[in-house]
XYZ file of C-alpha atoms in Angstrom:
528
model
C 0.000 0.000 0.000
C 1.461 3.474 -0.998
C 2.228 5.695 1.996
C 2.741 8.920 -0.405
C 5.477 10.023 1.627
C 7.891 12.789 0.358
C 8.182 13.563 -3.254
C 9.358 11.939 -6.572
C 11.821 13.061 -8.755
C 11.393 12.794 -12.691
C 12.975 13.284 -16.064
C 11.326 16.833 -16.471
C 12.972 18.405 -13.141
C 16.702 16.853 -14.700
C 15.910 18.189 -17.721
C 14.846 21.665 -16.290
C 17.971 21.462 -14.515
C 19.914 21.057 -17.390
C 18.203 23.550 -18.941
C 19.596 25.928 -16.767
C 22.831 24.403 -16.181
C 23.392 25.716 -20.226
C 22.124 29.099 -19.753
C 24.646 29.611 -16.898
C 27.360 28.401 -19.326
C 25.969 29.937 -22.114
C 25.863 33.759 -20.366
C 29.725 32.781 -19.479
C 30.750 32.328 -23.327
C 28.552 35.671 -23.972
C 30.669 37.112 -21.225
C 34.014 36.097 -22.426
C 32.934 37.318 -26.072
C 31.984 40.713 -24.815
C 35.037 41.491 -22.362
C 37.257 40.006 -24.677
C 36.193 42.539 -27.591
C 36.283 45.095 -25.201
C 39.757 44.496 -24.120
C 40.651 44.327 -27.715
C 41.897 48.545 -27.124
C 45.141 47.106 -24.681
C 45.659 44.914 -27.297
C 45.615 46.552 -30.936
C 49.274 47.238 -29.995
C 50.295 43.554 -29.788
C 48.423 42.566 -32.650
C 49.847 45.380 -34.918
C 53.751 44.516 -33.738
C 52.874 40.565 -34.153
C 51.759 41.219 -37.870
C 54.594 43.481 -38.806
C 56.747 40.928 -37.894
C 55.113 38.489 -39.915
C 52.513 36.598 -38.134
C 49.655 36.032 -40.482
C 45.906 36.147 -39.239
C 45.981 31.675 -38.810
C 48.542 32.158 -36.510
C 47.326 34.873 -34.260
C 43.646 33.123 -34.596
C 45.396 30.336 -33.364
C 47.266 31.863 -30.568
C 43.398 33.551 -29.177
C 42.120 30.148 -29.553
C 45.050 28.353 -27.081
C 44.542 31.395 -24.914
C 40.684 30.827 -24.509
C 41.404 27.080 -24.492
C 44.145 27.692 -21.181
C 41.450 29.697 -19.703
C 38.664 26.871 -20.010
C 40.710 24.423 -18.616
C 41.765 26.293 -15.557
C 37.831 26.478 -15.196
C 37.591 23.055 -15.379
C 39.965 22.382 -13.104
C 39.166 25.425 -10.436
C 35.237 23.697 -11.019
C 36.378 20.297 -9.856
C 37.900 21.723 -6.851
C 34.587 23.950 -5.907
C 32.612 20.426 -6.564
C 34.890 18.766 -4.237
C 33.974 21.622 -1.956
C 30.485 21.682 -1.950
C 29.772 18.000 -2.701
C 28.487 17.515 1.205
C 26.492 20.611 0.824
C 24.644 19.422 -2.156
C 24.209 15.721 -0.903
C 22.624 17.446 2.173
C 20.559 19.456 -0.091
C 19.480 17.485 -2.584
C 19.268 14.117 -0.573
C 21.802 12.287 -2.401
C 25.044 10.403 -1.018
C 27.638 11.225 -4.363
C 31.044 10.467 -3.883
C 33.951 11.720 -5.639
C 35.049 8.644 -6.967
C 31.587 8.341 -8.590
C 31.266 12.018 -10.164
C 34.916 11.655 -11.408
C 34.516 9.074 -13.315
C 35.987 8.380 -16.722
C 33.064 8.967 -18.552
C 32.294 12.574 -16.665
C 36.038 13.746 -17.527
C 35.286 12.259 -21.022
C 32.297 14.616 -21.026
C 33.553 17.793 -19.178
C 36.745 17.846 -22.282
C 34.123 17.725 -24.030
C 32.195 20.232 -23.209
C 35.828 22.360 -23.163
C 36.475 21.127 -26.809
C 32.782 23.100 -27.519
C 33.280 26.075 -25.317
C 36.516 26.847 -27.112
C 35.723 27.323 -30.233
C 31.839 28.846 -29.222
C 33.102 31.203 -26.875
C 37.221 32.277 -28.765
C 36.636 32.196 -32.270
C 34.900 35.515 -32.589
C 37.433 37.503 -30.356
C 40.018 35.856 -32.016
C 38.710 36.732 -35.772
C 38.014 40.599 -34.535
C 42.055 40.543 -32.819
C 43.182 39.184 -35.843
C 41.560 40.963 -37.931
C 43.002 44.509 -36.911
C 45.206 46.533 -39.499
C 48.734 47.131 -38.321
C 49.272 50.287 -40.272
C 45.482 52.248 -38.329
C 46.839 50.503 -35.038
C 50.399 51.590 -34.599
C 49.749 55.332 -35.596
C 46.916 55.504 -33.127
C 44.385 55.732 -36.089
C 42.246 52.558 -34.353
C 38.713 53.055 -33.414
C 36.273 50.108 -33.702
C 33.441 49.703 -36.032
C 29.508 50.244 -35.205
C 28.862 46.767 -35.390
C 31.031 45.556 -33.401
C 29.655 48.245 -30.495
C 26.443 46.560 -31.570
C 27.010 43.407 -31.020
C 28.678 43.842 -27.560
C 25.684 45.894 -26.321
C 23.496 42.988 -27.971
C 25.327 40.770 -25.338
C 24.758 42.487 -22.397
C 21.588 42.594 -23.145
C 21.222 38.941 -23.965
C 22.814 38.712 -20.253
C 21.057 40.553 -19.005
C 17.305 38.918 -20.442
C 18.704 35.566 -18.933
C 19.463 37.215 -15.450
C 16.311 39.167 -15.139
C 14.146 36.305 -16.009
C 15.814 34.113 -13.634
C 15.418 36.778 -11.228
C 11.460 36.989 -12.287
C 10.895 33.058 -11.846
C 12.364 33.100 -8.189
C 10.316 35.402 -7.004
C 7.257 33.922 -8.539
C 7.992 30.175 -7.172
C 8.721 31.975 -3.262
C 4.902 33.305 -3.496
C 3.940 30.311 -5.093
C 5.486 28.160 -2.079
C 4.768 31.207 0.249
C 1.203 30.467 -0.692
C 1.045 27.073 -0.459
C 2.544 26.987 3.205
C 0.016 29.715 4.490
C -2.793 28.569 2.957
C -5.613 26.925 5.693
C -5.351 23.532 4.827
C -9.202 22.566 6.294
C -6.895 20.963 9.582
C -4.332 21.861 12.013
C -0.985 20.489 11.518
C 1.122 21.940 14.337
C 1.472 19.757 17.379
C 0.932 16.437 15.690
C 3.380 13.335 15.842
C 2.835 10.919 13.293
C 4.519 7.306 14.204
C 4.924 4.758 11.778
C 4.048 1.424 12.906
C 4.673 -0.135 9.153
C 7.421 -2.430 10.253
C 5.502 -3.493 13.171
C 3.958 -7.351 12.448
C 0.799 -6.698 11.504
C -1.192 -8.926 14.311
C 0.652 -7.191 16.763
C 0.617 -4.290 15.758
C -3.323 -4.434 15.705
C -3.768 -6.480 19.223
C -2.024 -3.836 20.599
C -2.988 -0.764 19.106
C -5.824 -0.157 21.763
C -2.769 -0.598 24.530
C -0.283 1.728 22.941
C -3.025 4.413 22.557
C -4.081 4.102 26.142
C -0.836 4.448 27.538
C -0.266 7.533 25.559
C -3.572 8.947 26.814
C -2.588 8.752 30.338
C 0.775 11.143 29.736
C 0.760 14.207 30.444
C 0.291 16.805 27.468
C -1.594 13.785 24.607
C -4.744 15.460 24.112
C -5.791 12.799 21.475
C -4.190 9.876 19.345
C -5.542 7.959 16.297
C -4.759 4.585 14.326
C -5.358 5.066 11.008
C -3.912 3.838 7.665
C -3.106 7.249 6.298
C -3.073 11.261 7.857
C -2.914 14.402 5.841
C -0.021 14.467 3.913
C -0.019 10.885 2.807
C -1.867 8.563 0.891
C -4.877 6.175 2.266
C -5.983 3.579 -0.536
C -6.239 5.370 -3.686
C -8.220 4.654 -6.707
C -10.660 2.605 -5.373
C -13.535 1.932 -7.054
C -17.247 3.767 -5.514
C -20.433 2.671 -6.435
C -22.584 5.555 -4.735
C -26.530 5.412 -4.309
C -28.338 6.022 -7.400
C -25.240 5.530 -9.902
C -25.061 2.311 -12.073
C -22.215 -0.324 -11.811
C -21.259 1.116 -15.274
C -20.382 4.566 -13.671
C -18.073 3.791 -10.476
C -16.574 6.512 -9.441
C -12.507 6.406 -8.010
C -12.043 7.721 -4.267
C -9.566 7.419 -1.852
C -9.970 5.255 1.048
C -8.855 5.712 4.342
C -9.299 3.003 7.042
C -9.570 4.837 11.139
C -10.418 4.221 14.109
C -13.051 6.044 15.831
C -10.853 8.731 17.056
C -9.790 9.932 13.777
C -11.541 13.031 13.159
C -10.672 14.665 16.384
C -7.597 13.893 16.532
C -6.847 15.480 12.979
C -9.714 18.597 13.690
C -11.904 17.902 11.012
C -15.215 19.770 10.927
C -18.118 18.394 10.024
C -20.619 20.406 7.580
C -23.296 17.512 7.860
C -23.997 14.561 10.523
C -21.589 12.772 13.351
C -18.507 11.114 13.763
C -18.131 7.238 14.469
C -19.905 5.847 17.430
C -17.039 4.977 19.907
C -16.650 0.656 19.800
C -19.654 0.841 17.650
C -20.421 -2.662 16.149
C -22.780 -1.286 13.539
C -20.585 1.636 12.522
C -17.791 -1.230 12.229
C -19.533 -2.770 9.638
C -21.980 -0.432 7.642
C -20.783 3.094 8.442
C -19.022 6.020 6.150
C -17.821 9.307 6.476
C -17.001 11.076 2.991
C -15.821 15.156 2.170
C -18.043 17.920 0.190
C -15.944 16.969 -2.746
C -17.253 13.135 -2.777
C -20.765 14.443 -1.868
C -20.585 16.724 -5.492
C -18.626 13.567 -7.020
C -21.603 11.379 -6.320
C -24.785 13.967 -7.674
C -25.667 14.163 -4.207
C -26.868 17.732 -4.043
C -26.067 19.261 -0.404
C -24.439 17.633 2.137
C -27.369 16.870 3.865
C -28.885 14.916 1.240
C -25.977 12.730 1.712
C -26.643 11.303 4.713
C -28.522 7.539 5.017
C -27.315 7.437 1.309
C -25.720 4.103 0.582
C -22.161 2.976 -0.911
C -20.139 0.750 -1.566
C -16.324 0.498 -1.989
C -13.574 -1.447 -0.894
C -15.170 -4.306 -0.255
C -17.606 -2.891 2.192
C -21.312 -2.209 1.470
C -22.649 0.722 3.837
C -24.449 4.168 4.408
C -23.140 7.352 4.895
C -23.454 8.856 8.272
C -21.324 11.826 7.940
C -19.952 14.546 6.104
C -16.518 16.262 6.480
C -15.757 20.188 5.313
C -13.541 19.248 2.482
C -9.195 19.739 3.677
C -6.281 19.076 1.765
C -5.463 15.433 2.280
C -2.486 15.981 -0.262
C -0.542 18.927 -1.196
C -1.951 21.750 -3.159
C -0.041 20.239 -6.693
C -3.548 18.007 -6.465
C -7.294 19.301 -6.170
C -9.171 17.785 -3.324
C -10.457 14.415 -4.385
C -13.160 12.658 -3.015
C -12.124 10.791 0.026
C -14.169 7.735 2.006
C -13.584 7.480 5.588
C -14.433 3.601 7.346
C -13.226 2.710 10.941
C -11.643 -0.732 8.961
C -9.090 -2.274 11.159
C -6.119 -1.862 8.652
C -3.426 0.467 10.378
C 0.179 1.436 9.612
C 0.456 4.312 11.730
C -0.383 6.681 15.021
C -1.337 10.168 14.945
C -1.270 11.721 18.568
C -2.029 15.734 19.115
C -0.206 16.845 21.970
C -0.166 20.072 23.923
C 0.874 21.784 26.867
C 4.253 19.788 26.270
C 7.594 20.723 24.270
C 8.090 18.767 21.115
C 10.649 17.005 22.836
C 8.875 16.014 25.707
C 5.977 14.491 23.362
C 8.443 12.161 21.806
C 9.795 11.051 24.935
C 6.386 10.401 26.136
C 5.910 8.171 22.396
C 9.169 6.815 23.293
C 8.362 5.620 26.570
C 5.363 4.089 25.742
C 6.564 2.100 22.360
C 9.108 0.523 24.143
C 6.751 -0.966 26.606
C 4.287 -2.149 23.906
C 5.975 -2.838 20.808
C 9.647 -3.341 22.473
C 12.114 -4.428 20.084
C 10.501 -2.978 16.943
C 12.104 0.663 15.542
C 10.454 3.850 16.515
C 9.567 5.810 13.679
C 7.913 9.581 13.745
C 7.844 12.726 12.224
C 6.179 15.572 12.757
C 2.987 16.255 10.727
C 4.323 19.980 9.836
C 7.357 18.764 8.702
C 5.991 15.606 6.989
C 3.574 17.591 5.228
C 5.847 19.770 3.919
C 7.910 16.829 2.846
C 5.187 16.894 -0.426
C 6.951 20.115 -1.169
C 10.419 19.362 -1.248
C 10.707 19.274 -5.541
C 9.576 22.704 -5.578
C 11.439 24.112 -2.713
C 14.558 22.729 -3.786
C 13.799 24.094 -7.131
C 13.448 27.070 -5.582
C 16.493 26.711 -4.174
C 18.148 26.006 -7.247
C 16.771 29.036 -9.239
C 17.543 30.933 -7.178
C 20.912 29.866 -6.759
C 21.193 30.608 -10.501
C 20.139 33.727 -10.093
C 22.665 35.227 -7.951
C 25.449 33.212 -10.745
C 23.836 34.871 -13.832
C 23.537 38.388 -12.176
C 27.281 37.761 -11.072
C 28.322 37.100 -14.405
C 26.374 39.282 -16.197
C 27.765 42.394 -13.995
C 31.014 41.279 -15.336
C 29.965 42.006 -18.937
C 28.080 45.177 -17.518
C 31.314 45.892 -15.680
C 33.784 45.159 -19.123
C 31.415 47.207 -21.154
C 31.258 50.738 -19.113
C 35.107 50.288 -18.779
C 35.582 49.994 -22.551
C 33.408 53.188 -22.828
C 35.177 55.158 -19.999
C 38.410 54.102 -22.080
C 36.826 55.165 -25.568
C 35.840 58.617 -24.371
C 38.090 59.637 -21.848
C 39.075 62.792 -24.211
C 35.590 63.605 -24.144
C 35.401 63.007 -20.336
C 38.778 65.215 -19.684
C 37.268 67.992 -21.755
C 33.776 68.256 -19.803
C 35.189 68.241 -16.742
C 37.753 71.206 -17.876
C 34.328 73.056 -18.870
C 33.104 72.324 -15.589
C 31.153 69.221 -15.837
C 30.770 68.089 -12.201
C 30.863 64.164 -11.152
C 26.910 63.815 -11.303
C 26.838 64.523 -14.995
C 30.036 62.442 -16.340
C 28.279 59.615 -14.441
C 24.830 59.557 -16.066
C 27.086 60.543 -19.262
C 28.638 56.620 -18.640
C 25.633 55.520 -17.096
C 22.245 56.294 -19.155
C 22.712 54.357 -22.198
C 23.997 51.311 -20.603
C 20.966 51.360 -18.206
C 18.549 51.466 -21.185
C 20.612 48.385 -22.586
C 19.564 46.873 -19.089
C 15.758 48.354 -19.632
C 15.308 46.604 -22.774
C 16.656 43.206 -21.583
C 14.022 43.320 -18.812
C 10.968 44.356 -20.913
C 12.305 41.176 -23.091
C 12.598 38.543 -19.873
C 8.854 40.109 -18.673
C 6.913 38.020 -21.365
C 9.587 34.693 -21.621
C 9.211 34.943 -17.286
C 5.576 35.273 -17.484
C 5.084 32.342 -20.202
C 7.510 29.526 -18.312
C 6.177 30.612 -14.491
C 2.206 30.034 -16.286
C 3.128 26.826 -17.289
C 5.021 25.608 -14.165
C 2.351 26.968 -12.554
C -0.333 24.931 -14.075
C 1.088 21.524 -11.940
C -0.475 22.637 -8.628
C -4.282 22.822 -8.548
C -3.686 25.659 -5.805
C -2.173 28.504 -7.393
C -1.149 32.313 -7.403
C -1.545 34.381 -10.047
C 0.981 36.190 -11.696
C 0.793 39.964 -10.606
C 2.727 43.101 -12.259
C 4.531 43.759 -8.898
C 6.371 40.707 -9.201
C 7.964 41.750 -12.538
C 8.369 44.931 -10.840
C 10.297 43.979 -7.994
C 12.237 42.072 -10.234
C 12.544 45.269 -12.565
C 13.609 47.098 -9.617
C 16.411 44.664 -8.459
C 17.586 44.278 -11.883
C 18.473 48.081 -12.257
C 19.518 48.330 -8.671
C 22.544 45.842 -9.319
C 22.984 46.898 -12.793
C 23.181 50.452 -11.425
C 25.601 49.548 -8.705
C 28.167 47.783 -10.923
C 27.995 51.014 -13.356
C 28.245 53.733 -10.990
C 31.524 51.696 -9.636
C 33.493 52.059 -12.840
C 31.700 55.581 -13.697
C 32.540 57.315 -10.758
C 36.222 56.509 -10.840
C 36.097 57.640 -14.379
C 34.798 61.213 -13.112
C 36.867 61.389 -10.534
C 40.322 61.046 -12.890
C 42.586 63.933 -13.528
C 41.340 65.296 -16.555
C 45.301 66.717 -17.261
C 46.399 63.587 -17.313
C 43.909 62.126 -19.953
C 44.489 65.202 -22.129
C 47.964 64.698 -22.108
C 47.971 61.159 -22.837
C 45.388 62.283 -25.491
């Protein structure tokens, strides 16, 4: 029988992953291309003594390609030492046990030269073609300027850096409100104070002879306000898709619940409200053998009408032919990924597990009480429990690790992209520090040289976010679409996100600007 504990990975969260493990790599070669043609000023020199002394264009392509090859291996090799690093980090995190000997394997080396032999050429052979492509005779009388498309294409870049950051920005904040959401939402029950104890690897006789024992016990500690046996709680799964074959429905058009076999303690233990009827007789015989409980959902499921129509109405499922005898205000038995279903409640003899709600206790002093007690009844057999909070949340644990992980690659493509910011304002500091000396001789004060530097590459950053607003808004709708719970998307998150964007973008400019203003202009006359 499925417990429903914890979540399950699958091929579309590796692939997402991967996904995003490219873009990271993929705003790194944009990077390299962009500072690397922006650097190409300090260099002109070199290239124009290299040709005149007879190095043809192959040769110096050749010599940017090993240089951009040196640099991606001492990547490679500086990455293997952060995975080393952080390989207990992520095992904690993502609930793996990796060794080293099994991620550096031969066939992950194989691959990472691999993806080096790609990089190389993808991320070098442009800078190398511009270097190389410089005319000694313009560069070594100081006649070298660059061309309009090549200022295009860097700014292109940055903004292309820029879209990826943003919208990576855009999706974190939408999955935090989505999982903000999801945690504060009123489930239909209260979770806090609950220990759930597994009793799974319990034999089952025993574990039913003495299930009236352990629970009386437990009752007679200090601080258990209630306990339950039960086959499932909130937050995992009871016996689903079972066939229902509701009052006034053919056997042509069963209907699929989910089962749950309690005691007669169940509902208020958990705090679940009725809307219509009672709750189990206490050691009723009759209730035993003929009696349900179902949710609102169920009652709509089976063309009831109202919740009060329900009651005396017969079903049958799971092998047991009753009536209905109470309804239950519909909670979420699952996470919010899944719409309530209809769910059957029978006081069945078929447990796996204890639900106690304690109070007036610490935590602590509730388990010591379960402790206590399951090693006079069920001595020798493990104690397993978790606390219903927590193991609710457990249902969670894809998304808040993907989260994590966006997030995560956030703060890397912002990082990387404020390099390219970064390369770019100093390339145009260095193009117009004439311009820059002059002003400030006129009087220009440091305000004004630094919106000079700053406006234009601020609108580079303005366009890249009205481009990541719509690709943000169409991959958060469809993520969003796997939880039957949802937010909706609002302007202020792309806002916020707007806001941040600009902020950093803003910070790593002014840096650069302001010690551009702040030069002597004498100096950069004279060197003029």
């Amino acid at each position: 029988m499925p417990t429903g504990l914890g979540a399950v990975g699958n091929i579309t969260t590796i692939r997402l992953f991967l996904a995003i493990g490219i873009f990271i790599l993929l705003i790194a070669c944009l990077n390299f291309i962009n500072l690397s043609t922006a650097r190409s000023v300090e260099r002109a020199k070199e290239i124009g003594i290299q040709k005149v002394l007879g190095n043809d264009r192959k040769k110096l392509i050749l010599q940017f390609l090993t240089e951009a090859a040196l640099l991606c291996t001492i990547a490679a090799i500086v990455s293997i030492v952060l995975m080393i690093a952080l390989l207990p980090a992520y095992n904690t995190f993502a609930g793996k046990s990796f060794t080293i000997g099994s991620l550096l394997t031969l066939e992950n080396l194989l691959l990472l030269s691999g993806i080096i032999v790609v990089l190389v050429p993808l991320a070098g052979f442009y800078p190398a073609w511009v270097l190389s492509s410089f005319k000694p005779i313009k560069v070594l009388k100081g006649s070298f300027s660059h061309t309009a498309s090549g200022a295009l294409l860097r700014k292109s870049l940055v903004v292309l850096q820029f879209v990826i950051s943003a919208g990576f920005i855009m999706c974190t904040l939408i999955m935090w409100k989505q999982m903000q959401y999801m945690q504060d939402r009123d489930l239909g029950f209260d979770k806090n104070k609950m220990l759930v104890i597994d009793a799974i690897k319990v034999p089952w006789v025993l574990r039913h002879e003495k299930a009236g024992v352990f629970k009386q016990e437990l009752l007679r500690k200090s601080g258990t306000r209630h306990i339950t046996a039960a086959g499932a709680v909130p937050g995992r799964s009871g016996w689903a898709g079972q066939f229902a074959y509701p009052e006034g429905k053919t056997k042509e058009q069963a209907l699929i619940v989910e089962y749950i076999a309690t005691d007669d303690d169940y509902v208020k233990t958990i705090g679940l409200p009725f809307v219509a009827g009672r709750d189990f007789m206490p050691n009723s015989e009759a209730d035993a053998k003929e009696a349900f409980l179902i949710n609102e959902t169920a009652v709509k499921t089976f063309g009831w009408g109202t919740p009060k129509n329900a009651l005396g109405k017969k079903l049958s499922t799971s092998g047991k032919n009753g009536i209905v005898v109470g309804v239950l205000k519909d909670y979420h038995q699952h996470g919010l990924q899944k719409a309530i279903n209809p769910v059957v409640l029978s006081p069945v003899k078929f447990y796996t597990l204890f639900a106690m709600r304690y109070e007036g206790v610490s935590p602590a002093q509730a388990v010591a009480n379960v402790k206590a007690v399951w090693d006079e009844v069920y001595k020798g057999y493990p104690l397993e429990f978790r606390f219903m909070d927590e193991d609710f949340q457990r249902q969670y644990s894809k998304e808040d690790k993907l989260r994590s992980f966006f997030g995560i690659a956030a703060a890397l493509s912002v990082v990387i992209g404020c390099l390219g910011l970064l390369g770019l304002i100093i390339y145009t500091a260095q193009k117009r520090v004439r311009e820059i000396g002059i002003r400030k001789v006129l009087g220009a004060g440091i305000g004004g040289i630094v919106a000079l530097l700053s406006v234009d590459l601020l609108k580079l950053v303005g366009i890249a976010i009205l481009l990541a607003v719509p690709i943000a808004w169409y991959t958060m709708h469809n993520w969003l679409q796997a939880f039957a719970y949802r937010i909706s998307i609002t302007w202020q998150v792309f806002a916020l996100s707007a806001a941040t964007a600009i902020l950093i973008a803003m910070i790593t400019i002014s840096f650069q600007a302001i010690r551009a203003a702040l030069a002597n202009p004498v100096k950069s006359l004279r060197s003029e």
